[in-house]
Amino acid sequence: MTVHPPAVGHCDELLDALGQFRASAHITERWGSRLADVLSAGGRLLAAGNGGSAAQAQHLTAELVGRYRDDRPPFSAIALHADTSSTTAIANDYGVDEVFARQVRAHGRPGDVLMLLSTSGASANLLSAADAARASGLRVWALTGPAPNPLTAGSDEALCVEATSAATVQELHLVAVHMVCAAFDVEVERRAA
């Protein structure tokens, strides 16, 4: 067995995980198509994560409000961590576990989608958000690391990345975000034709 330097080893881990992840393409296609249904009808996407997963959630909302590849109308998508005044006030007044749940109750409407990103699938604030979303009639999708984990159990659908490092999970979450956006754009374009 050849031992690779850490950087090359990271590439090898990513390549192995990507091979397994490729079998999940049907989930991202379904999510993109369903998201086109929801957002085209005036609904919205709420997205949340912690740390690097927050960055991925914000990347997703930016692609929907702005554009992914080609010009198209903007759609309603909110990264819940991005409003620092709300998140810090909620954390201060209600505790960190309520940071996303309270915003879900404020912004979510029945039929909307909440996408939660987590490498561990065990973050208490995301689990609370999933509970709040289901109670409010939102559909909950989770992008997580390896299953089983509590977030997959608390979601309507989950895409779990089988990888040993959080870095590789996050990298494949970005791939999933782009796959969802590509499927979304295809469906939006199909409807406009």
C-alpha positions in Angstrom: 0.0 0.0 0.0 1.3 3.4 -1.0 1.3 6.1 1.7 0.5 9.5 0.2 1.3 12.9 1.7 -1.7 14.5 3.4 -2.7 16.7 0.5 -2.8 13.8 -1.9 -4.4 11.6 0.7 -7.2 14.2 0.9 -7.7 14.0 -2.8 -7.9 10.2 -2.6 -10.5 10.4 0.2 -12.5 12.8 -1.8 -12.3 10.7 -4.9 -13.5 7.6 -3.0 -16.3 9.5 -1.4 -17.4 11.0 -4.7 -17.7 7.6 -6.3 -20.2 6.6 -3.6 -21.9 10.0 -3.6 -22.6 9.8 -7.3 -25.3 7.3 -6.6 -27.2 10.0 -4.8 -27.8 12.1 -8.0 -31.4 11.1 -8.1 -32.0 12.8 -4.7 -30.5 16.1 -5.8 -32.5 15.9 -9.0 -35.7 15.3 -7.1 -34.9 18.2 -4.6 -34.2 20.6 -7.5 -37.4 19.8 -9.2 -39.5 20.0 -6.0 -37.8 23.2 -5.1 -38.8 24.6 -8.5 -42.4 23.7 -7.7 -42.3 25.4 -4.3 -40.4 28.5 -5.3 -42.3 29.1 -8.5 -45.5 29.0 -6.6 -44.3 31.8 -4.3 -42.9 29.6 -1.5 -39.4 29.9 0.0 -36.4 28.0 0.9 -34.9 28.4 4.4 -31.4 27.0 4.9 -29.2 26.7 7.9 -25.9 25.1 9.1 -23.1 25.8 11.5 -19.5 26.8 10.6 -18.6 25.6 7.2 -22.1 24.2 6.7 -23.4 27.7 7.2 -21.2 28.8 4.4 -22.7 26.0 2.2 -26.2 27.0 3.2 -25.5 30.6 2.2 -24.0 29.5 -1.1 -27.2 27.7 -1.9 -29.4 30.7 -1.1 -27.1 33.0 -3.1 -27.5 30.7 -6.2 -31.3 30.9 -5.9 -31.7 34.6 -5.2 -29.0 35.4 -7.8 -28.4 32.8 -10.4 -26.6 29.5 -10.8 -25.5 29.5 -14.4 -27.9 31.4 -16.7 -30.0 34.5 -16.1 -33.5 33.8 -14.7 -35.9 35.4 -12.2 -34.8 35.6 -8.5 -36.4 33.2 -6.1 -37.0 33.5 -2.3 -34.2 31.8 -0.3 -33.0 32.8 3.1 -29.8 31.6 4.9 -31.0 31.8 8.6 -27.5 32.4 10.1 -26.8 35.4 7.9 -28.9 37.9 9.9 -26.4 38.4 12.7 -28.6 40.8 14.7 -31.4 38.2 14.8 -29.2 35.2 15.5 -27.3 36.9 18.3 -30.4 38.3 19.9 -32.1 34.9 19.8 -29.0 33.2 21.2 -28.9 35.8 24.0 -32.6 35.8 24.8 -33.6 32.1 24.1 -30.4 30.1 23.9 -28.3 28.8 21.0 -30.6 25.8 20.4 -33.4 28.3 19.4 -31.3 30.3 16.9 -32.8 28.6 13.8 -36.0 27.3 15.2 -37.3 30.7 16.1 -36.5 32.0 12.6 -38.2 29.0 11.0 -41.4 29.9 13.0 -41.1 33.5 11.8 -40.3 33.0 8.1 -41.6 29.5 7.3 -45.0 28.9 5.8 -46.7 25.5 5.2 -45.3 24.0 2.0 -41.9 25.8 2.2 -38.7 23.9 2.4 -36.0 23.9 5.2 -32.7 22.6 4.1 -30.3 21.8 7.0 -26.6 21.1 6.4 -24.5 19.3 9.0 -21.4 17.2 8.9 -22.3 15.4 12.1 -26.1 15.4 11.8 -26.2 16.0 15.6 -26.3 19.8 16.1 -28.9 20.7 18.7 -29.9 23.9 17.0 -30.5 22.1 13.7 -32.6 19.4 15.4 -34.7 22.1 17.0 -35.1 23.8 13.6 -36.3 20.6 12.1 -38.9 20.1 14.8 -40.1 23.7 14.4 -40.3 23.2 10.6 -42.3 20.0 10.8 -44.7 21.6 13.3 -45.2 24.5 11.0 -45.8 22.4 7.9 -42.5 22.8 6.1 -40.7 20.0 4.4 -37.3 19.2 5.9 -34.3 18.1 3.9 -31.0 17.3 5.5 -27.5 17.1 4.0 -25.4 15.3 6.5 -22.3 13.2 7.0 -22.5 9.5 7.6 -25.8 7.9 8.6 -27.3 7.1 10.9 -27.6 10.4 12.7 -30.3 12.3 14.6 -30.9 14.8 11.8 -31.7 12.2 9.2 -34.3 10.7 11.6 -35.8 14.2 12.1 -36.1 15.0 8.4 -38.4 14.2 5.6 -35.5 13.3 3.3 -31.8 13.1 3.8 -28.7 12.9 1.6 -25.9 11.4 3.7 -22.3 11.6 2.6 -20.2 8.6 3.6 -16.8 10.1 4.3 -14.4 9.9 7.2 -13.5 13.6 7.4 -15.8 16.7 7.9 -13.8 18.4 5.2 -14.7 15.8 2.6 -18.4 15.9 3.7 -18.5 19.6 3.3 -16.9 19.4 -0.1 -19.5 17.0 -1.3 -22.2 19.1 0.2 -21.1 21.8 -2.1 -21.3 19.4 -5.0 -24.9 18.5 -3.9 -25.8 22.2 -3.7 -24.7 22.7 -7.3 -26.5 19.5 -8.4 -29.7 20.8 -6.8 -29.3 24.2 -8.5 -28.7 22.6 -11.8 -31.8 20.5 -11.5 -33.8 23.5 -10.3 -32.7 25.6 -13.3 -33.6 22.8 -15.7 -37.1 22.6 -14.2 -37.6 26.4 -14.2 -36.4 26.6 -17.8 -38.8 23.7 -18.8 -41.7 25.6 -17.3 -40.8 28.8 -19.1 -40.7 27.1 -22.5 
